[in-house]
Amino acid sequence: MKTYQKSADLFERAKHLIPGGVNSPVRACRSVGMSPVFIEKAMGSKLVDADGNEYIDYIGSWGPMILGHAHPAVTKAIGQVLKRGTSFGAPVDLEVEIAEMIIDAVPAVEKIRMVNSGTEATMSAIRVARGVTGRNTIIKFDGCYHGHADSFLVAAGSGVATLGIAGSPGVPETVIAHTLSLPYNDLDTFVSVMKKSGDSIAAVIVEPVAGNMGLVPPAAGFLSTLRQETAKYGSLLIFDEVMTGFRVSYGGAQELYDIDPDISCFGKIVGGGLPVGAYGGRKDIMSQVAPEGPVYQAGTLSGNPIAMAAGIATLKELMKPGFYEALEKSSARLAQGLEKAAAKTGTSAVINRVGSMVGLFLTNQPVSNFADAKTSDLDKFAAYYRKMFQRGIYLAPSQFEALFVSAAHSDQDIDATIHAAEEALSELSIK
Ligand code: HOZ
């Protein structure tokens, strides 16, 4: 009989000390009617909680752990750099090395600035876009999430969608007055808004594959239309590749869909599981960033040596021949298995997948934007989540998050997951 007592005790203590007992909202598991478990350790595809329960993990720290947890090459690199110190607040060789690696991988990035999170990357990218264009307004898309900076908390995905809230108190109306949020994958609306307001748009920011409203791929022509229209009106196109960078292919979604954005934002994988973000783009744009240019952005821990070492070690593993092919194979195995499990149990479900990012929506209609995603049966999802959890499958505790497959997921892990899904869904269909 499994117990969760140590996690329950820790959560009780945490609730007195930390808002909601957690340091990021979704992990509180409220939308699936549960309390979180506290993680003791992780290895490969598995997590172990404070009570010793083991899980096959499909969160992967929300994306970074593409190699699996505690990969030996990454832990070794961290260990070696630790001997040199933990933070210098001064330039270090590893920053140059990772900048070279990212620029080599992503041709649209000619210069890059390392920061400490995806949120920092996107908020800095917007500042640069505003500084370069001299315009204030930005366009984002409903259900996309670009971190928690003020400008982005309009019709946002991820935790904002999970909590079912429109935005956030504390965000001045004068700030969000400069943000337009449009339906994802809706070419006509986008083109007509650009026709009317294109001259005042500083930037269009998009998740090229949306991973914060569940998983929603770009429709044919969506990203190329964003590219054409932004170029036409002198607005900058920003790809938020915090999730997709080095995930859907080594060169990210921009390589997969063959689009060159003006600015690209990264996070997650480039930090190998440590707190890292990055933004980069064309030389003429990035040369506007201080101290080369007037747009100010700074950070004490930016380019931290340990984080850079973890990122470099991760990217080196990803460069090995056959890496993405193998990941594609196991991700396809999972998605096909989930589709079969849904069909066999008579469950209305949509499985979306791009590479190793997968989304399962409990709805009977195709999901190509946030409104579609919201047709999902959230109560049924919560019940599905709990049944999977009981079977040792650790999914994102929200209908509006993606699932990440790593290189450490074996066929055995995936088949066990499909088997668990079939059992869980069949129990749900009986009720
Ligand atoms: N907002 C992130 C997921 N898209 C992190 C959620 C969490 O850690 O709670």
Short mmCIF file of C-alpha atoms and ligand atoms in Angstrom, two decimals, residues 22-28 59 61-62 145 147 157-160 211-212 243 268 397 400-402 404, ligand 1:
data_model
loop_
_atom_site.label_atom_id
_atom_site.label_comp_id
_atom_site.label_asym_id
_atom_site.label_seq_id
_atom_site.Cartn_x
_atom_site.Cartn_y
_atom_site.Cartn_z
CA VAL A 22 4.74 26.02 -3.75
CA ASN A 23 7.20 28.20 -5.60
CA SER A 24 5.27 28.03 -8.90
CA PRO A 25 1.48 27.67 -9.07
CA VAL A 26 0.75 24.71 -11.38
CA ARG A 27 2.76 22.25 -9.31
CA ALA A 28 0.34 22.76 -6.39
CA ILE A 59 7.11 16.66 -16.88
CA SER A 61 11.12 19.72 -14.98
CA TRP A 62 8.70 21.28 -17.51
CA TYR A 145 2.45 31.80 -22.17
CA GLY A 147 6.47 33.87 -18.55
CA GLY A 157 -1.81 29.84 -20.96
CA SER A 158 -0.04 27.62 -18.42
CA GLY A 159 -0.84 28.48 -14.78
CA VAL A 160 -3.04 31.43 -15.73
CA GLY A 211 3.04 24.17 -25.31
CA ASN A 212 1.21 26.14 -22.64
CA MET A 243 10.13 25.02 -24.67
CA LYS A 268 14.98 25.12 -20.14
CA PRO A 397 -1.26 18.39 -13.43
CA PHE A 400 -3.19 23.24 -20.33
CA GLU A 401 0.37 21.91 -20.21
CA ALA A 402 2.35 19.65 -22.53
CA PHE A 404 7.68 15.86 -22.49
N1 HOZ B 1 4.80 27.62 -15.93
C1 HOZ B 1 5.57 26.44 -16.05
C2 HOZ B 1 4.89 25.44 -16.91
N2 HOZ B 1 4.51 25.87 -18.21
C3 HOZ B 1 6.00 25.87 -14.69
C4 HOZ B 1 4.91 25.39 -13.81
C5 HOZ B 1 5.40 24.98 -12.42
O1 HOZ B 1 6.57 24.72 -12.20
O2 HOZ B 1 4.56 24.96 -11.52
#
